[in-house]
Coordinates of C-alpha atoms in Angstrom, one line a residue:
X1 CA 0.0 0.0 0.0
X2 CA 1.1 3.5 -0.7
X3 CA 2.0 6.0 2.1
X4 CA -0.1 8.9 2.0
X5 CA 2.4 11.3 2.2
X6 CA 4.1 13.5 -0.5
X7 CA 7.0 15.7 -0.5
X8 CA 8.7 18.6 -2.5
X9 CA 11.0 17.7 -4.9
X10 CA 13.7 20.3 -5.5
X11 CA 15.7 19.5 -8.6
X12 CA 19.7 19.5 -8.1
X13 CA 22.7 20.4 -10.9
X14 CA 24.9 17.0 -11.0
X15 CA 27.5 18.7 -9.4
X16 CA 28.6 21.7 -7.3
X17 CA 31.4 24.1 -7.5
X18 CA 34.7 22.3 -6.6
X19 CA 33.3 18.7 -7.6
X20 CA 34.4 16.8 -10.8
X21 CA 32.3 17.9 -13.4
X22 CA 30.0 14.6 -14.6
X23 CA 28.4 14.7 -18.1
X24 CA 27.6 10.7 -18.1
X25 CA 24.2 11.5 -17.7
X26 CA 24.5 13.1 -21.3
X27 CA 23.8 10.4 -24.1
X28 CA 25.2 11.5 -27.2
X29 CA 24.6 9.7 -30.3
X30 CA 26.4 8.3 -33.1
X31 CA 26.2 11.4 -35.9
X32 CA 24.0 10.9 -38.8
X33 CA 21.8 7.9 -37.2
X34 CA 18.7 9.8 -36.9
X35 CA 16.4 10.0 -40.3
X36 CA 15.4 13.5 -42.2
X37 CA 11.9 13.5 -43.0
X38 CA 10.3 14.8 -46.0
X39 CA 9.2 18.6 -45.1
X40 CA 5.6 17.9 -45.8
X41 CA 5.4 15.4 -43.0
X42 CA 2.4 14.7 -40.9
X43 CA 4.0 16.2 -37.6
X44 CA 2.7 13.2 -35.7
X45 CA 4.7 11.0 -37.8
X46 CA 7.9 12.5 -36.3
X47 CA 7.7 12.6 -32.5
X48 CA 10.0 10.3 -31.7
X49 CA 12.2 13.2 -33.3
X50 CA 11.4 15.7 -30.2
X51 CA 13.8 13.0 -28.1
X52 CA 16.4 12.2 -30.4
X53 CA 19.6 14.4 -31.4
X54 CA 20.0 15.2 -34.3
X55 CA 24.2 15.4 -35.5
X56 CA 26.0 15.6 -39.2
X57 CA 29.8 15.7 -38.0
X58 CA 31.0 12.8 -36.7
X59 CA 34.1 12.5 -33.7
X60 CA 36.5 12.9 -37.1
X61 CA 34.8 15.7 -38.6
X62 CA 33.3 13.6 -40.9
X63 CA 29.4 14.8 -42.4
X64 CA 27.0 11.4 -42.3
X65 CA 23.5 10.6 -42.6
X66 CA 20.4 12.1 -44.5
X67 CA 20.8 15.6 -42.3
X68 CA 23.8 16.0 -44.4
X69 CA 23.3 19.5 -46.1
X70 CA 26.0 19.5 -48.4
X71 CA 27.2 22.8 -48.1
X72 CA 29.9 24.4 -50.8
X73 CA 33.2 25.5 -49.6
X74 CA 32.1 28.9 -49.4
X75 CA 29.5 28.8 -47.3
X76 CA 31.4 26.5 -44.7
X77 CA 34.2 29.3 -44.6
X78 CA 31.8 32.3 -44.2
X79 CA 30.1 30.5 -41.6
X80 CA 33.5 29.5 -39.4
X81 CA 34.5 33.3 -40.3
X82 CA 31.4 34.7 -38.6
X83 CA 31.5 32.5 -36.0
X84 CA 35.3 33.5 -35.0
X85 CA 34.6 36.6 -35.8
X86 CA 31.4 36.8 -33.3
X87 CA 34.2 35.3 -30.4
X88 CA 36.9 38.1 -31.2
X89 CA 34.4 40.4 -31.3
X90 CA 32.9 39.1 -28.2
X91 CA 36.3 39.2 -26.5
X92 CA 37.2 42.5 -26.9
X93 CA 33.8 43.4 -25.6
X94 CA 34.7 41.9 -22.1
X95 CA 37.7 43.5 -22.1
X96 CA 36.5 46.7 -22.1
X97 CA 33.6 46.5 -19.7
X98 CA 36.3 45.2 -17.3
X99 CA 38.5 48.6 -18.4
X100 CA 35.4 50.7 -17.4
X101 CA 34.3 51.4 -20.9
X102 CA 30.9 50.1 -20.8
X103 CA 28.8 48.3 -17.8
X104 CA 27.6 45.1 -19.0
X105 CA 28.2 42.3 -21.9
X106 CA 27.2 38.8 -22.7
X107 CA 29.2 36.8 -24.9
X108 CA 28.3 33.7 -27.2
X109 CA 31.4 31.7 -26.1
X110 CA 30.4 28.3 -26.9
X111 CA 27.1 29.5 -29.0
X112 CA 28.0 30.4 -31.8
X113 CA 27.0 28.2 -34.4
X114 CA 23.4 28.3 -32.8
X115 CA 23.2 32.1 -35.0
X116 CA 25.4 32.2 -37.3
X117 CA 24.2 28.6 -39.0
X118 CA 21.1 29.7 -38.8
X119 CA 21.6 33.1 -40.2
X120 CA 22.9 31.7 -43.5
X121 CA 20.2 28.8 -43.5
X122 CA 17.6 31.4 -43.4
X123 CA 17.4 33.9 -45.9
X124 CA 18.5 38.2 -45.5
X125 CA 15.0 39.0 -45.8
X126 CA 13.5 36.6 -42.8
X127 CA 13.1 38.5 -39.6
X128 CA 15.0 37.3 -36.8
X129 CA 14.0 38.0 -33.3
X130 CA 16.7 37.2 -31.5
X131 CA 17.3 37.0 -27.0
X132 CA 20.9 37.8 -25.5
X133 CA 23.3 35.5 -27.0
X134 CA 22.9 35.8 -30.6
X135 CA 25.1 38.5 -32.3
X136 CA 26.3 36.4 -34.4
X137 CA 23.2 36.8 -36.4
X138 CA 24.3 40.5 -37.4
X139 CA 28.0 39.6 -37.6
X140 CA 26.5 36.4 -40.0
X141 CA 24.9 39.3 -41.8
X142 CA 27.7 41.6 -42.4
X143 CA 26.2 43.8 -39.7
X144 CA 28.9 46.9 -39.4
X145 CA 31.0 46.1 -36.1
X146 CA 31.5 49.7 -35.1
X147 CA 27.4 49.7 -35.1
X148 CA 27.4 47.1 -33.1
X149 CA 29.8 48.6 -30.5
X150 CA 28.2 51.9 -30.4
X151 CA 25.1 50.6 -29.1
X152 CA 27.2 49.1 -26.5
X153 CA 28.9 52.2 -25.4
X154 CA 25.8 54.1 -26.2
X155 CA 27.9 56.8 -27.3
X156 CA 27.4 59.8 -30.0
X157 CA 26.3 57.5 -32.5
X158 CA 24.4 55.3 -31.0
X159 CA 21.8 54.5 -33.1
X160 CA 19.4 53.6 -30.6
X161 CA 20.3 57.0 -28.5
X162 CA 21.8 55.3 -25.2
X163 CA 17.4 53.7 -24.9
X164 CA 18.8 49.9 -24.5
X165 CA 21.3 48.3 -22.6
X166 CA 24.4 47.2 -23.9
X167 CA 24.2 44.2 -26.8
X168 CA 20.3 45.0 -26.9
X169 CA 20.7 45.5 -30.4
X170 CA 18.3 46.6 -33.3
X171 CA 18.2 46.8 -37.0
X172 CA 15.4 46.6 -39.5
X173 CA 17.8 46.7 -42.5
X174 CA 19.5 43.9 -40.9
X175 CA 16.1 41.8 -40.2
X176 CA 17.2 41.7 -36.4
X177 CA 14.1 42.7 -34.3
X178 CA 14.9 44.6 -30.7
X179 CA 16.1 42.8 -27.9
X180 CA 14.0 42.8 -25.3
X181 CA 15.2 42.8 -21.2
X182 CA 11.3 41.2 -20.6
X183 CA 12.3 37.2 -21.0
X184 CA 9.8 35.5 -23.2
X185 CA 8.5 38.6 -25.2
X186 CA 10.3 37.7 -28.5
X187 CA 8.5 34.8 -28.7
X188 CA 4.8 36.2 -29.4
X189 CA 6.3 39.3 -31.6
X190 CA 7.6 36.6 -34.0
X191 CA 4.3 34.9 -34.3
X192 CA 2.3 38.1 -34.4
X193 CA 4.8 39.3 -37.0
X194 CA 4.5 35.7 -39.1
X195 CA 1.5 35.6 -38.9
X196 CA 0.9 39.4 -40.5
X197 CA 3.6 38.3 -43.0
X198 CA 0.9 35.3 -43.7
X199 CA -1.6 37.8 -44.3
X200 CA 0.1 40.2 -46.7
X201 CA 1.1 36.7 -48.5
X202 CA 4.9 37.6 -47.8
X203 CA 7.4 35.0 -48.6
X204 CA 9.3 36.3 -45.9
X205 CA 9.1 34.2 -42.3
X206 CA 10.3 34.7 -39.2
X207 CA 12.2 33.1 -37.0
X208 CA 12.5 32.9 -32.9
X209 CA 15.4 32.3 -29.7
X210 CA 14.8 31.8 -26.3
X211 CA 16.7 30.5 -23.7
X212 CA 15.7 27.3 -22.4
X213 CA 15.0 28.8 -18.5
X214 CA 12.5 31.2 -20.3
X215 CA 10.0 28.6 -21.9
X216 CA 9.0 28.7 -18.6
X217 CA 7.3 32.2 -18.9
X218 CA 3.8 32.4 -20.2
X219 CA 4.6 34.4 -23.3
X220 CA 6.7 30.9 -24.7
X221 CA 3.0 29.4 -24.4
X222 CA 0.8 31.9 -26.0
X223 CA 3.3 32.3 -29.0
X224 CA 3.0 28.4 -29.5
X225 CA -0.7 28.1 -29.2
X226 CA -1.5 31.0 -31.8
X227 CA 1.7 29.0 -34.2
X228 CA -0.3 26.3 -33.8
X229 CA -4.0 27.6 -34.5
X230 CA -3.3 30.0 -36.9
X231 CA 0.3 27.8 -39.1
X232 CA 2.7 30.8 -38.5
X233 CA 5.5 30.5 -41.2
X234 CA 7.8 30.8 -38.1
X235 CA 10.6 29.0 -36.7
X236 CA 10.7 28.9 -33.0
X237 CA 14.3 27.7 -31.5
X238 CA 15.0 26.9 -28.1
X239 CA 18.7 27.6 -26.8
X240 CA 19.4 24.5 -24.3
X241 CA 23.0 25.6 -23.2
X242 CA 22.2 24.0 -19.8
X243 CA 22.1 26.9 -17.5
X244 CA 19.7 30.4 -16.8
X245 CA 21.9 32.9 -15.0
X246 CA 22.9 30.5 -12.2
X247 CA 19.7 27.5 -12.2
X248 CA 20.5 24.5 -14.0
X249 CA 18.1 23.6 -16.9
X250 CA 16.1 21.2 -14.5
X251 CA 14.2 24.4 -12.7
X252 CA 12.7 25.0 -15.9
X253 CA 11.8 21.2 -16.5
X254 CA 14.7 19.8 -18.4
X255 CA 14.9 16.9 -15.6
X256 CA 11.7 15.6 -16.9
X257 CA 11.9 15.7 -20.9
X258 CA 13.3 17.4 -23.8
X259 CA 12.5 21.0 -24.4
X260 CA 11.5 20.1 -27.9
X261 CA 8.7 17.8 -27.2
X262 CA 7.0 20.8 -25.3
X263 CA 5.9 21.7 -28.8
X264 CA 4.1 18.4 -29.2
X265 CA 1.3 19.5 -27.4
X266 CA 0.4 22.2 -29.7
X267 CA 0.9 20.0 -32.8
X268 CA 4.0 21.6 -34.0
X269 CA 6.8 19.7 -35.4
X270 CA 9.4 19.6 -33.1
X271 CA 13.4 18.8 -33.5
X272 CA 16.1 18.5 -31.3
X273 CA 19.9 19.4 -32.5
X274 CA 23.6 19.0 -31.8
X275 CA 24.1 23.1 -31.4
X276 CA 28.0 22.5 -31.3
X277 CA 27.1 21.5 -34.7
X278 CA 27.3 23.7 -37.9
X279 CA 26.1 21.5 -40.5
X280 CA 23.3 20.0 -38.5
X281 CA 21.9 23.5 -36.8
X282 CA 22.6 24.5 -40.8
X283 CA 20.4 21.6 -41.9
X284 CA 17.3 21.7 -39.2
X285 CA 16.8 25.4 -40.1
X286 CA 17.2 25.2 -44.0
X287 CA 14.3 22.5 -43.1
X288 CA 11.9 24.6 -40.7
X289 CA 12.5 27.2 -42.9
X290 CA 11.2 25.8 -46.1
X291 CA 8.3 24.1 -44.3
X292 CA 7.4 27.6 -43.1
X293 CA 7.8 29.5 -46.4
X294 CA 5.4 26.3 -48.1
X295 CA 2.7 27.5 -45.8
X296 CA 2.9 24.4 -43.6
X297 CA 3.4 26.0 -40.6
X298 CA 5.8 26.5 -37.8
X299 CA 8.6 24.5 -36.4
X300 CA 9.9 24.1 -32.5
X301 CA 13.9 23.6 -32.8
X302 CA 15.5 22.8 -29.3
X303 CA 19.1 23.3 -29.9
X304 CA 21.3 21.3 -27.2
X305 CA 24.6 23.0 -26.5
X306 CA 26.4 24.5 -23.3
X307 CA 27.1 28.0 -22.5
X308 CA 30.4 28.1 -22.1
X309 CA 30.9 31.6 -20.0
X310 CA 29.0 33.2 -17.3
X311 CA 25.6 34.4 -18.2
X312 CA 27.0 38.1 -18.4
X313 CA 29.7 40.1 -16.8
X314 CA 27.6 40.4 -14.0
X315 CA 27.9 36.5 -13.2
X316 CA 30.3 34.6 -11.8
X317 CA 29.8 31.1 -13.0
X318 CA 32.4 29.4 -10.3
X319 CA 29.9 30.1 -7.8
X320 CA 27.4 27.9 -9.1
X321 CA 29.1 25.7 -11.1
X322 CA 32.8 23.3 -11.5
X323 CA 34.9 25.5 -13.1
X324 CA 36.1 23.0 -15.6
X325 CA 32.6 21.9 -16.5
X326 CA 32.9 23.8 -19.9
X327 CA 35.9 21.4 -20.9
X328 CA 33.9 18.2 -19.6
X329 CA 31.1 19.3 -22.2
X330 CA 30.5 16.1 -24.5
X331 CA 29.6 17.9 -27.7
X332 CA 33.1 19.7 -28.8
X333 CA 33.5 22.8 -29.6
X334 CA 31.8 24.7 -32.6
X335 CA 34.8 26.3 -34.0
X336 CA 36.8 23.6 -33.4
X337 CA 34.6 20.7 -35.2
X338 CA 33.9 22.9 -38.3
X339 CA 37.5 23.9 -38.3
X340 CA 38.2 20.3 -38.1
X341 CA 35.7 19.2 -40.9
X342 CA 36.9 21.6 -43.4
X343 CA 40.9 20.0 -43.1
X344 CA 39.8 16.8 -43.2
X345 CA 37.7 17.8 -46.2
X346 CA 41.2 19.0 -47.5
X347 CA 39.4 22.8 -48.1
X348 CA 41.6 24.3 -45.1
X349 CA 44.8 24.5 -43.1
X350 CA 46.5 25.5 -39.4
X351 CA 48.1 28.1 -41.1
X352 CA 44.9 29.5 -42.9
X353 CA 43.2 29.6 -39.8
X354 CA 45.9 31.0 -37.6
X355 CA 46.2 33.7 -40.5
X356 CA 42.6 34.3 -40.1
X357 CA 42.3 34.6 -36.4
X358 CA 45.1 37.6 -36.8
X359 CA 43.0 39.0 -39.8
X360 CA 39.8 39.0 -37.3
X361 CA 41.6 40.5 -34.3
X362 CA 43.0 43.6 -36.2
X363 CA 39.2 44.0 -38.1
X364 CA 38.3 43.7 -34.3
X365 CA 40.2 46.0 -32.9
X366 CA 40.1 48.7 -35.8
X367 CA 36.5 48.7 -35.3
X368 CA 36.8 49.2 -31.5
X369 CA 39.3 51.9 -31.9
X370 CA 36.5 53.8 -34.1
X371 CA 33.9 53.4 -31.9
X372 CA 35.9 54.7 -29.0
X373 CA 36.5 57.3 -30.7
X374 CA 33.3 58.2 -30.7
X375 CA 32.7 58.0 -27.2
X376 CA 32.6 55.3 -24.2
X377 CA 30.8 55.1 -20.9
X378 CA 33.3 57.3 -19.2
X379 CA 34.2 59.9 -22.0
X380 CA 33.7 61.2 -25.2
X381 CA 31.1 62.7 -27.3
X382 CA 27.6 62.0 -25.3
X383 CA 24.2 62.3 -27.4
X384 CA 22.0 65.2 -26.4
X385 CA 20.0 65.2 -23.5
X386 CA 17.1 66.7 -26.3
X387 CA 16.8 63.7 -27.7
X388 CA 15.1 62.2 -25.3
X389 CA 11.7 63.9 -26.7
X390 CA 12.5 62.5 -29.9
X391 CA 11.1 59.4 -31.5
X392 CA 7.5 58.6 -29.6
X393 CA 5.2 60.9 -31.4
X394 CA 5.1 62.1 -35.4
X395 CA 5.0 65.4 -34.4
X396 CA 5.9 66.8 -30.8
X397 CA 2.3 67.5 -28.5
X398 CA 2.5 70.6 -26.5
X399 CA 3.0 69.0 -23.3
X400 CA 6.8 67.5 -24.6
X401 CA 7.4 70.8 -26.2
X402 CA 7.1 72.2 -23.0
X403 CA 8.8 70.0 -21.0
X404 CA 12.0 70.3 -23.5
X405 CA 11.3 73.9 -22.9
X406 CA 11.7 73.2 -18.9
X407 CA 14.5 71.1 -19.2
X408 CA 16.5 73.5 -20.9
X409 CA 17.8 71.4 -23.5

């Protein structure tokens, strides 16, 4: 007979700052064993795919199995060029705040193939509404650098006037929606905005990121219900890189199941990817992509992957975590395993990529030595105080023009 009693049940990380990190609770597949479905597919016919992980390279660097996309050498060395491009850039970044030049960054470290295969999967005109860790979308898309940093600095030509925090980027030309501080909020703007690109029979589509702590939030369920009622031409990804801030994926339910088969429920197609891998994340998206853009609806990607760094300059991860657990992370590297595809594919070298590490540094640090120059947190050029009026109304209302007038400015 059952006791009738019940009790709480707090989930636990597998380890604790100063303990051996343990992955073995972390079953990684052989690459290539899981099957790629016709596009067209009756969702229901591909559950089982919400649980499996889906991988192209294998330990070698070798691309197997049907998720195979094929790519040209071009396209492999643009994406490993954006992606250590996005990890210079995000270096130098951290560098500064901790010189006092801004107050706050996140960097990708670890992520970066989660944007920038996606970015070249999905095409320029897509709208991409993107959460912290995913500047590589705009690097992916040749995004101007000093742009990028002036928004961090918010200095005299920021184009977003000092209004956002630092890496809260923006840009319409760029099809990279505003980042939002609210967690979840992205996910509903790119439905709404799918669905009105639906309406307007747009062959544009939209695609989605949230971290896998914020599927939690109600926002991640009203954005999947109205996919699901209304077939948004939207792809909705789910960034598993293990940890929110400092609570392990399990608070948010990743003890239990997969994040991807939390689309299930709603009748979405739902996949779950090796993130550390370019080809695959590459693969999954050209396929949600042109599922969405045949009017067959929306797609729930969860991509599995590790976030390498603290969650922002803010956060120190030793405090909640092994500080080796990053090296103890099954799944590799992105850099390093398309680097290590494209030698063994005999289309590059040690000394091309040590060339093109240098290369990215100096772009890196030209760019940062032009955006200084227009200003930094602690001096420089400053926008005006005016333009704080600016921007809500078409034209001005007499109340604003007379609180300008107060102000003085």
């Amino acid at each position: 007979m059952l006791k009738n009693s019940s009790r709480l049940h707090i989930p636990e990380p597998g380890c604790r700052p100063g303990e051996t990190p343990d992955m073995s609770h972390i079953k990684v597949p052989p690459a290539g064993e899981v099957r790629r479905p016709a596009e067209d597919v009756d969702p229901a016919e591909i559950r089982d795919l919400a649980w499996a992980l889906i991988r192209v390279l294998d330990d070698d660097g070798n691309p197997v199995g049907d998720w195979n996309p094929g790519l040209s050498a071009d396209v492999l060395e643009k994406g490993l060029r954006a992606m250590m491009l996005t990890r210079a850039y995000d270096a130098r970044m951290v560098r500064v705040q901790r010189q006092g030049k801004t107050s706050f960054y996140m960097k990708s470290t670890g992520e970066e193939a989660v944007a920038v295969a996606a970015a070249l999967a999905l095409e320029y005109g897509d709208m991409c509404f993107p959460t912290y860790r995913q500047q590589g979308l705009l690097v992916a898309r040749d995004w101007p650098l000093v742009d990028m940093m002036n928004q961090v600095y918010s200095n005299s030509r920021d184009r977003l006037k000092g209004r956002q925090m630092p890496v809260f980027y923006s840009s319409r030309e760029a099809g990279f929606f505003s980042i939002s501080g609210n967690l979840g909020t992205q996910y509903s703007q790119a439905v709404g905005w799918a669905m009105a690109s639906a309406a307007d029979s747009d062959n544009r589509i939209a695609a989605a990121w949230i971290g896998e702590g914020a599927t939690a939030e109600g926002d991640f369920h009203h954005a999947l219900t109205f996919a699901s009622v209304y077939q948004a031409p939207v792809v909705l990804n789910i960034v598993n890189n293990q940890w929110a801030i400092s609570s392990f994926s399990g608070i948010a339910g990743g003890e239990r199941t997969t994040f991807a088969s939390r689309g299930l429920g709603y009748g979405i197609p739902s996949l779950r990817v090796d993130g550390n891998d370019f080809l695959a994340v590459y693969a999954v998206t050209r396929w949600a992509a042109s599922r969405a853009r045949s009017g067959l609806g929306p797609t729930v990607i969860e991509l599995f992957t590790y976030r390498a760094e603290g969650h922002s300059t803010s956060d120190d991860p030793s405090k909640y975590r092994p500080g080796s657990e990053a090296g103890a992370w099954p799944l590799g590297d992105p850099i390093e395993r398309l680097k290590a595809h494209m030698i063994g594919a005999g289309l590059w070298s040690e000394d091309q990529h040590v060339a093109l590490e240098k290369e990215l540094d100096e772009v890196v640090r030209a760019a940062g030595k032009e955006s200084e120059s227009y200003g930094t947190l602690k001096e420089g050029a400053r926008i005006p105080a005016s333009t704080m009026f600016d921007d809500v109304y078409k034209e001005m209302p007499p109340h604003l023009v007379e609180q300008r007038k107060q102000a003085g400015v």
